[in-house]
Amino acid sequence: MPPSERLRLEHVLEMVSALEAVILRSFGPEGGQVLFTRNTGQAMLSRSGTRILSALHLEHPLARMVVECVWKHSRATGDGSKTFILLLASLLRMISKAISRELGASHTYGFTEAAKAAAAPHLANKLLELASSDLDDLVAVNVVPYGFCLSLEDFTTHRLLLASFFHTRVSHVHCSYLSELTCEMLNRWKHKSDLPCVSLQFLSDNFPALHTPVSGFPVSSSRLIEGQVIHRDFATARLPNKQQPVKAAVFTNYMQPVLLGPGDVLKVGYGDGVTEQNTMVHFSAWTERSLESVIAKLQSLGVSLLLSAVKQSDAALALATQAHMSLVECVSEEELSLFMQLSGVTPVSRGCTIQAKHVAALSFCRPILLGAHRYVHVAFCEAAETCELNPCSLVICGPGEEQTDQYICAIRDAVCMLMTTWEPKHTSEAAASHGTVQSNKSPASSDMTTQSTANEPYVLKKCVLEPGCVIPAGGTFEFLLSKALLNSSLPSVSQLLANALLSVPRQIYSHSPKLFLQAQTRIMSLVQNPSNSVRLKESTSESTVDLGLESVACKCQLILAVVQCATSVLRVDTVLHAHTALHTRSKKHTNSSQDSTEDEEED
Amino acid sequence: MKVIQARRERQDKISKLMGDYLLKGYKMLGECCDACGTILLQDRQQKNYCVSCQEMDSDIDKDNPALNAQAALSQVRERQLAAQTPEVNGGPSTSSSQAGGSVPQPRPEHCEGAAAGGRTPLPPPAAPPPSAPVPAASLATARPPAPPQSAVFRPVLQDAEEAVLTKLRWATAQLQSSPSLEASIQLCSLITSCANSLRSLKELSQ
């Protein structure tokens, strides 16, 4: 094995084509699922490109770099990881073809490899310039008029968008059910005065605490339940009393001062030697007394539920039971933080006196049996901060652990995708454009016409990407953008990008090339007759119903991410192999994308 | 153009195979195969595996006359053309294998140099070169396709058959006297391949 090797474009292309072949069969709404198994018997079922690629054994440094780019993109937008690889492969192929054509035309036979190696990053840099500067304007002028904006008031209009998303992630039988469930959850968490991206961000950050996986039940048993589910059982045998409201307090530390931990040194009788007053016995008696005072204070405030981040001592447990209090131990940090946000309390810290601000009022607190586990179910009173919110928790059921896991990932990515869709692009202009968009409050399908015609003069002036903009799926975005790139007066690299974009609809319709041509003809005819607004309305509404919707913002970010990844891959000149001791599977391996990259192969 | 197309199809097949192996749990290494430059895969038993070398038919095997009858046929035709061209332009016929009575058309000038190097581009035998000027003096019947070829074929085939038979005899003699097991096995395989070659030569001559 050579200590260093010069990278050839063919080598890079071969690697990306292999990754493409891996995800190709799962691509699109008709794609299949991949089942991964471990020797331990643990299985994972997935159609998500990120999960499939992350599960592969890849020691090739560039392959790992590409998978990391896909992972980061998926973390940011939640969608489009398979399209990423498809576009990347097709873009690299176009670059390779363009370079061979140039070199063939200029008769540089002698220096082919070196010339190719020099030309590729140059071309990629030009593409990156194009994508960073002109893409948004092109999309806003040429693609957005054929789409429409989702309604802000009601999340149920998002059902179609979510259904198309779930079509690419789970089996088509469960798409509509899951999209309705997600819409309902979004509606209940929506804060009326805020932009949707605020509530979506909250959901996304707290998702681990807001869902409960239950395996062994059909998907249709999934539901929303009021309040929060704390994924722990009661540590005390006694359950909280049924009277309302239930008062709760949160402890992040030990209630009883810890006697001795490993490594602690207790100095007893310092100065005067060990006397009767300062032995170990006195110290432990003091700790018990302080615990008793804590419990007494809690009792005086009427607290009957204690939530603790740590495992309390036996004495604390006994005293709490005696005082008719219930204790839940070892609650995770995320659940505690969500509880504190929703109830508005501060946790009791070491050494401070317990006051009213540490006590939360709950409307109920009871055990709940979900699947094979018993959890604690709490619901919040109508407090000032949370009066507009209707907190709920999602219970997701699946026949087996793998399917449940798949549905949970799909819902989490759906929330992320919506967050990207609603993210304001240019804040000042977006605020102004909101005024025209929100004039119509009817559901999306009927207000599409007025909004699309209202959008058109507006976007021509401002050239801004509207938040919440969606477009019919099935390759519409790619056809329109490709046509715009070919017609524009931009440099020749735009042709490269235009041709590469067409590989996506080609793959969507790979089972029937006739459909590809039909779709292309239909959309090109729309482009050629822009004044024929009646036909535009009809055909976009038909295609919406048939093909579903996709988010324009996600697509734009995808193209930019693909071009950036291609540039960084092509900028790598050399790979130097260096062996280190341990093989770590972390995703954060370091490599810089400058010339003569030194890549440590973790072996 | 066809070469580019064939190469692209081959690359697509290699990528597809590699993708299948990756999904089966093979590891993609950062190294390339020494023979063909394809990315290497490693299975669970730590054995390296090159998809194109071990599964795909080689790109260049189809041009090797020892492995492919078509390639052997085209090599024989090339030799025949190379043999005919110097006869027309050079002088007296050098070999008695020239078919009686048939005078081939004179070759265009550009072919002569190529034929001298033995790498004549192969035109279809029945169609004369379109741009060839036809000198009046040597206007003759168009070179009939089959007989001169078979006339040139036969001595080449006979030589080949003789050489193979000689080797076969030698191998048989060696086999009778060979003491070691390994050598016997290798001699038997040599005899098998000689027999196969003889069969192909017999098919060619028919």
Short mmCIF file of C-alpha atoms in Angstrom, two decimals, chain A residues 198-550:
data_model
loop_
_atom_site.label_atom_id
_atom_site.label_comp_id
_atom_site.label_asym_id
_atom_site.label_seq_id
_atom_site.Cartn_x
_atom_site.Cartn_y
_atom_site.Cartn_z
CA VAL A 198 -40.60 28.91 17.50
CA SER A 199 -42.95 26.10 18.48
CA LEU A 200 -41.28 23.78 15.98
CA GLN A 201 -37.89 24.59 17.51
CA PHE A 202 -39.27 23.86 20.98
CA LEU A 203 -40.67 20.54 19.80
CA SER A 204 -37.45 19.60 18.08
CA ASP A 205 -35.30 20.43 21.13
CA ASN A 206 -37.54 18.56 23.56
CA PHE A 207 -38.54 15.68 21.34
CA PRO A 208 -36.75 12.97 23.39
CA ALA A 209 -38.82 13.96 26.42
CA LEU A 210 -42.03 14.38 24.47
CA HIS A 211 -42.43 10.91 23.03
CA THR A 212 -42.75 7.40 24.41
CA PRO A 213 -41.97 4.37 22.25
CA VAL A 214 -44.18 1.36 22.88
CA SER A 215 -43.53 -1.82 20.96
CA GLY A 216 -45.87 -4.70 20.54
CA PHE A 217 -48.91 -2.74 19.42
CA PRO A 218 -50.16 -1.76 15.97
CA VAL A 219 -49.33 1.70 14.68
CA SER A 220 -52.95 2.76 14.89
CA SER A 221 -52.70 2.58 18.70
CA SER A 222 -50.38 5.60 18.63
CA ARG A 223 -51.98 8.60 20.24
CA LEU A 224 -51.46 11.91 21.97
CA ILE A 225 -51.93 12.14 25.72
CA GLU A 226 -52.32 15.26 27.75
CA GLY A 227 -49.43 16.58 29.80
CA GLN A 228 -46.04 14.96 30.19
CA VAL A 229 -44.95 11.38 30.65
CA ILE A 230 -41.95 10.93 32.92
CA HIS A 231 -40.23 7.73 31.92
CA ARG A 232 -39.72 6.45 35.47
CA ASP A 233 -41.86 4.64 37.95
CA PHE A 234 -42.64 5.74 41.50
CA ALA A 235 -39.91 4.79 43.96
CA THR A 236 -42.27 4.88 46.92
CA ALA A 237 -45.10 2.42 47.22
CA ARG A 238 -47.58 5.14 48.10
CA LEU A 239 -49.11 7.02 45.19
CA PRO A 240 -49.99 10.72 45.36
CA ASN A 241 -53.37 11.54 46.72
CA LYS A 242 -56.14 12.29 44.29
CA GLN A 243 -56.90 15.80 45.51
CA GLN A 244 -56.24 18.68 43.24
CA PRO A 245 -53.93 20.41 42.69
CA VAL A 246 -50.98 18.13 43.28
CA LYS A 247 -47.97 20.07 44.48
CA ALA A 248 -44.56 18.98 43.23
CA ALA A 249 -40.98 19.97 43.86
CA VAL A 250 -37.86 19.22 41.82
CA PHE A 251 -34.58 18.19 43.42
CA THR A 252 -31.41 18.11 41.42
CA ASN A 253 -29.22 17.05 44.36
CA TYR A 254 -29.41 14.77 47.36
CA MET A 255 -31.90 15.80 50.02
CA GLN A 256 -29.82 14.27 52.75
CA PRO A 257 -26.27 15.57 52.78
CA VAL A 258 -24.08 12.81 51.55
CA LEU A 259 -22.04 11.25 54.31
CA LEU A 260 -18.99 10.19 52.50
CA GLY A 261 -18.26 9.60 48.87
CA PRO A 262 -15.22 7.80 47.41
CA GLY A 263 -12.20 10.02 47.81
CA ASP A 264 -13.81 12.26 50.42
CA VAL A 265 -11.97 12.96 53.61
CA LEU A 266 -13.97 13.89 56.69
CA LYS A 267 -12.02 15.73 59.35
CA VAL A 268 -13.58 15.03 62.68
CA GLY A 269 -12.55 16.86 65.82
CA TYR A 270 -10.32 19.28 64.01
CA GLY A 271 -8.19 21.27 66.38
CA ASP A 272 -9.30 19.80 69.65
CA GLY A 273 -8.98 16.17 68.90
CA VAL A 274 -11.82 13.72 68.93
CA THR A 275 -14.23 14.57 71.71
CA GLU A 276 -17.72 13.49 72.57
CA GLN A 277 -19.28 16.30 70.58
CA ASN A 278 -17.68 15.81 67.19
CA THR A 279 -17.57 12.17 66.23
CA MET A 280 -18.93 10.43 63.19
CA VAL A 281 -22.13 9.66 65.01
CA HIS A 282 -22.80 13.35 65.53
CA PHE A 283 -22.20 14.03 61.90
CA SER A 284 -24.65 11.41 60.73
CA ALA A 285 -27.18 12.64 63.30
CA TRP A 286 -26.82 16.12 61.87
CA THR A 287 -27.50 14.89 58.34
CA GLU A 288 -30.65 13.12 59.50
CA ARG A 289 -31.86 16.22 61.25
CA SER A 290 -31.35 18.35 58.15
CA LEU A 291 -33.29 15.79 56.10
CA GLU A 292 -36.13 15.87 58.58
CA SER A 293 -36.28 19.64 58.39
CA VAL A 294 -36.41 19.50 54.58
CA ILE A 295 -39.30 17.04 54.68
CA ALA A 296 -41.09 19.12 57.30
CA LYS A 297 -40.78 22.24 55.17
CA LEU A 298 -42.12 20.37 52.14
CA GLN A 299 -45.02 19.08 54.17
CA SER A 300 -45.85 22.58 55.33
CA LEU A 301 -45.99 23.73 51.71
CA GLY A 302 -48.32 20.84 50.87
CA VAL A 303 -45.95 19.09 48.47
CA SER A 304 -46.94 15.54 47.69
CA LEU A 305 -44.73 14.68 44.68
CA LEU A 306 -40.94 14.84 44.62
CA LEU A 307 -39.01 14.58 41.36
CA SER A 308 -35.36 13.84 41.81
CA ALA A 309 -32.52 13.77 39.30
CA VAL A 310 -30.45 11.45 41.51
CA LYS A 311 -31.13 8.37 43.56
CA GLN A 312 -32.03 9.52 47.08
CA SER A 313 -30.90 7.73 50.21
CA ASP A 314 -33.00 5.11 51.99
CA ALA A 315 -33.62 7.45 54.89
CA ALA A 316 -35.03 10.05 52.50
CA LEU A 317 -37.25 7.42 50.94
CA ALA A 318 -38.53 6.27 54.32
CA LEU A 319 -39.20 9.77 55.58
CA ALA A 320 -41.00 10.73 52.37
CA THR A 321 -43.25 7.69 52.64
CA GLN A 322 -43.97 8.53 56.22
CA ALA A 323 -44.91 12.06 55.23
CA HIS A 324 -47.31 10.75 52.54
CA MET A 325 -45.16 11.98 49.68
CA SER A 326 -44.35 10.14 46.46
CA LEU A 327 -40.88 10.13 45.08
CA VAL A 328 -39.71 9.62 41.50
CA GLU A 329 -35.97 9.11 41.22
CA CYS A 330 -33.37 9.28 38.49
CA VAL A 331 -35.42 11.43 36.15
CA SER A 332 -33.42 12.38 33.08
CA GLU A 333 -32.13 15.89 32.62
CA GLU A 334 -34.23 16.57 29.49
CA GLU A 335 -37.46 15.52 31.18
CA LEU A 336 -36.72 17.61 34.23
CA SER A 337 -35.90 20.64 32.14
CA LEU A 338 -39.13 20.22 30.16
CA PHE A 339 -41.08 19.84 33.40
CA MET A 340 -39.54 23.01 34.77
CA GLN A 341 -40.27 24.92 31.57
CA LEU A 342 -43.89 23.83 31.46
CA SER A 343 -44.58 24.35 35.16
CA GLY A 344 -42.39 27.42 35.66
CA VAL A 345 -40.61 26.21 38.82
CA THR A 346 -36.96 26.41 39.82
CA PRO A 347 -35.26 23.33 41.21
CA VAL A 348 -34.31 23.08 44.86
CA SER A 349 -30.56 23.38 45.07
CA ARG A 350 -28.24 22.46 47.88
CA GLY A 351 -28.45 24.56 50.97
CA CYS A 352 -31.20 26.94 49.95
CA THR A 353 -34.48 27.32 51.78
CA ILE A 354 -37.51 25.87 50.08
CA GLN A 355 -39.94 28.57 49.04
CA ALA A 356 -43.15 28.81 47.06
CA LYS A 357 -41.27 29.35 43.82
CA HIS A 358 -39.95 25.82 44.12
CA VAL A 359 -43.42 24.30 44.23
CA ALA A 360 -45.35 23.48 41.06
CA ALA A 361 -49.10 22.92 40.84
CA LEU A 362 -50.20 19.97 38.74
CA SER A 363 -53.75 19.05 37.85
CA PHE A 364 -53.02 15.38 38.34
CA CYS A 365 -50.24 12.91 38.78
CA ARG A 366 -50.84 9.21 38.31
CA PRO A 367 -49.15 6.10 37.04
CA ILE A 368 -49.73 5.12 33.43
CA LEU A 369 -49.14 1.73 31.91
CA LEU A 370 -47.65 1.93 28.40
CA GLY A 371 -46.70 -1.39 26.94
CA ALA A 372 -44.68 -3.32 29.46
CA HIS A 373 -43.67 -0.30 31.55
CA ARG A 374 -45.34 1.82 34.14
CA TYR A 375 -44.54 5.52 33.94
CA VAL A 376 -45.57 8.68 35.75
CA HIS A 377 -48.13 10.82 33.99
CA VAL A 378 -48.46 14.47 35.03
CA ALA A 379 -50.64 17.25 33.71
CA PHE A 380 -50.17 20.94 34.33
CA CYS A 381 -52.60 23.43 35.70
CA GLU A 382 -53.48 26.46 33.64
CA ALA A 383 -50.61 28.66 34.72
CA ALA A 384 -49.87 32.08 33.31
CA GLU A 385 -47.00 31.03 31.11
CA THR A 386 -48.64 27.95 29.71
CA CYS A 387 -52.25 29.13 29.31
CA GLU A 388 -51.99 29.27 25.53
CA LEU A 389 -50.20 25.97 25.24
CA ASN A 390 -51.87 22.65 25.40
CA PRO A 391 -48.99 20.40 26.30
CA CYS A 392 -49.24 16.85 25.09
CA SER A 393 -47.00 13.87 24.77
CA LEU A 394 -46.81 11.44 21.87
CA VAL A 395 -47.12 7.71 22.37
CA ILE A 396 -45.83 5.89 19.29
CA CYS A 397 -46.65 2.24 18.90
CA GLY A 398 -45.16 -0.24 16.52
CA PRO A 399 -45.24 -4.00 16.05
CA GLY A 400 -41.58 -4.34 16.94
CA GLU A 401 -38.78 -2.20 18.28
CA GLU A 402 -37.29 -1.61 14.86
CA GLN A 403 -40.51 -0.30 13.34
CA THR A 404 -41.23 1.88 16.38
CA ASP A 405 -37.75 3.31 16.11
CA GLN A 406 -38.31 3.97 12.42
CA TYR A 407 -41.55 5.87 13.07
CA ILE A 408 -39.98 7.94 15.82
CA CYS A 409 -37.07 8.96 13.59
CA ALA A 410 -39.49 9.78 10.79
CA ILE A 411 -41.58 12.05 13.01
CA ARG A 412 -38.52 13.76 14.45
CA ASP A 413 -37.16 14.41 10.96
CA ALA A 414 -40.58 15.65 9.84
CA VAL A 415 -40.52 18.30 12.59
CA CYS A 416 -37.00 19.28 11.51
CA MET A 417 -38.10 19.51 7.91
CA LEU A 418 -41.02 21.79 8.85
CA MET A 419 -38.65 23.92 10.87
CA THR A 420 -36.48 24.39 7.79
CA THR A 421 -39.53 25.17 5.66
CA TRP A 422 -40.71 27.88 8.03
CA GLU A 423 -37.30 29.36 8.74
CA PRO A 424 -37.27 33.00 7.66
CA LYS A 425 -34.56 33.60 5.08
CA HIS A 426 -34.13 37.37 5.07
CA THR A 427 -35.68 38.51 8.29
CA SER A 428 -36.60 42.09 7.41
CA GLU A 429 -37.99 41.26 4.01
CA ALA A 430 -39.73 38.16 5.27
CA ALA A 431 -41.57 40.18 7.90
CA ALA A 432 -42.80 42.51 5.20
CA SER A 433 -43.86 39.71 2.90
CA HIS A 434 -45.84 38.03 5.67
CA GLY A 435 -48.37 40.84 5.42
CA THR A 436 -49.42 39.89 1.90
CA VAL A 437 -49.33 36.16 2.53
CA GLN A 438 -51.56 36.11 5.56
CA SER A 439 -54.47 37.93 4.00
CA ASN A 440 -56.21 34.69 3.06
CA LYS A 441 -57.10 32.25 5.80
CA SER A 442 -58.75 29.41 3.88
CA PRO A 443 -57.06 26.04 3.46
CA ALA A 444 -54.09 25.81 1.18
CA SER A 445 -55.68 24.23 -1.86
CA SER A 446 -58.13 27.03 -2.47
CA ASP A 447 -56.01 29.99 -1.49
CA MET A 448 -53.17 28.74 -3.62
CA THR A 449 -54.35 30.71 -6.62
CA THR A 450 -54.60 34.09 -4.92
CA GLN A 451 -51.36 33.55 -3.08
CA SER A 452 -49.42 32.44 -6.10
CA THR A 453 -50.55 35.43 -8.11
CA ALA A 454 -49.98 37.67 -5.12
CA ASN A 455 -46.54 36.21 -4.65
CA GLU A 456 -45.45 36.76 -8.21
CA PRO A 457 -45.25 40.55 -8.37
CA TYR A 458 -43.93 40.57 -4.82
CA VAL A 459 -41.06 38.20 -5.37
CA LEU A 460 -40.04 39.94 -8.55
CA LYS A 461 -39.50 43.07 -6.52
CA LYS A 462 -37.87 41.56 -3.47
CA CYS A 463 -36.37 38.29 -4.73
CA VAL A 464 -36.78 36.65 -1.37
CA LEU A 465 -37.63 33.07 -0.54
CA GLU A 466 -40.95 33.04 1.27
CA PRO A 467 -41.00 30.99 4.46
CA GLY A 468 -43.45 28.16 4.23
CA CYS A 469 -43.19 27.85 0.47
CA VAL A 470 -43.92 24.44 -0.98
CA ILE A 471 -44.09 23.04 -4.48
CA PRO A 472 -45.63 19.89 -5.98
CA ALA A 473 -43.25 16.96 -5.65
CA GLY A 474 -42.20 14.53 -8.34
CA GLY A 475 -39.36 16.51 -9.87
CA THR A 476 -41.14 19.84 -10.45
CA PHE A 477 -38.47 21.80 -8.60
CA GLU A 478 -35.66 20.15 -10.54
CA PHE A 479 -37.30 20.65 -13.94
CA LEU A 480 -38.03 24.31 -13.28
CA LEU A 481 -34.62 25.14 -11.86
CA SER A 482 -32.83 23.23 -14.59
CA LYS A 483 -34.74 25.14 -17.25
CA ALA A 484 -33.99 28.43 -15.49
CA LEU A 485 -30.28 27.65 -15.31
CA LEU A 486 -30.13 26.75 -18.99
CA ASN A 487 -31.95 29.90 -20.00
CA SER A 488 -30.04 32.25 -17.76
CA SER A 489 -27.05 34.22 -18.86
CA LEU A 490 -24.88 32.74 -16.15
CA PRO A 491 -21.51 31.11 -16.83
CA SER A 492 -21.23 27.70 -18.46
CA VAL A 493 -21.09 25.88 -15.15
CA SER A 494 -24.81 26.50 -14.83
CA GLN A 495 -25.32 23.95 -17.59
CA LEU A 496 -23.44 21.39 -15.53
CA LEU A 497 -25.71 21.98 -12.58
CA ALA A 498 -28.81 21.98 -14.79
CA ASN A 499 -27.97 18.58 -16.27
CA ALA A 500 -27.04 17.16 -12.89
CA LEU A 501 -30.38 18.26 -11.41
CA LEU A 502 -32.31 16.26 -13.98
CA SER A 503 -30.90 13.02 -12.61
CA VAL A 504 -33.29 13.29 -9.65
CA PRO A 505 -36.57 13.15 -11.58
CA ARG A 506 -35.00 10.58 -13.87
CA GLN A 507 -34.46 8.35 -10.89
CA ILE A 508 -37.95 9.04 -9.51
CA TYR A 509 -39.44 7.85 -12.80
CA SER A 510 -36.82 5.18 -13.41
CA HIS A 511 -39.46 2.47 -13.57
CA SER A 512 -41.12 4.27 -16.50
CA PRO A 513 -39.14 6.63 -18.75
CA LYS A 514 -42.41 7.57 -20.44
CA LEU A 515 -43.63 9.20 -17.23
CA PHE A 516 -40.41 11.18 -17.01
CA LEU A 517 -40.93 12.59 -20.48
CA GLN A 518 -44.59 13.31 -19.74
CA ALA A 519 -43.73 15.16 -16.55
CA GLN A 520 -41.02 17.12 -18.29
CA THR A 521 -43.32 18.11 -21.15
CA ARG A 522 -46.08 19.15 -18.81
CA ILE A 523 -43.86 21.40 -16.76
CA MET A 524 -42.06 22.89 -19.74
CA SER A 525 -45.41 23.75 -21.30
CA LEU A 526 -46.40 25.52 -18.08
CA VAL A 527 -43.21 27.52 -18.23
CA GLN A 528 -43.81 28.50 -21.82
CA ASN A 529 -47.36 29.77 -21.17
CA PRO A 530 -46.97 31.89 -18.06
CA SER A 531 -50.00 34.01 -18.87
CA ASN A 532 -52.27 31.00 -18.86
CA SER A 533 -53.01 31.17 -15.17
CA VAL A 534 -56.06 28.92 -15.38
CA ARG A 535 -54.02 26.01 -16.68
CA LEU A 536 -51.41 26.74 -14.05
CA LYS A 537 -53.96 26.48 -11.26
CA GLU A 538 -55.47 23.28 -12.61
CA SER A 539 -52.29 21.45 -13.27
CA THR A 540 -50.65 22.45 -10.00
CA SER A 541 -53.70 21.38 -8.02
CA GLU A 542 -53.81 18.06 -9.88
CA SER A 543 -50.16 17.41 -9.39
CA THR A 544 -50.44 18.42 -5.75
CA VAL A 545 -53.03 15.76 -5.16
CA ASP A 546 -51.19 13.07 -7.10
CA LEU A 547 -47.61 13.67 -6.22
CA GLY A 548 -47.69 15.44 -2.90
CA LEU A 549 -45.67 18.42 -1.81
CA GLU A 550 -42.09 19.21 -0.98
#
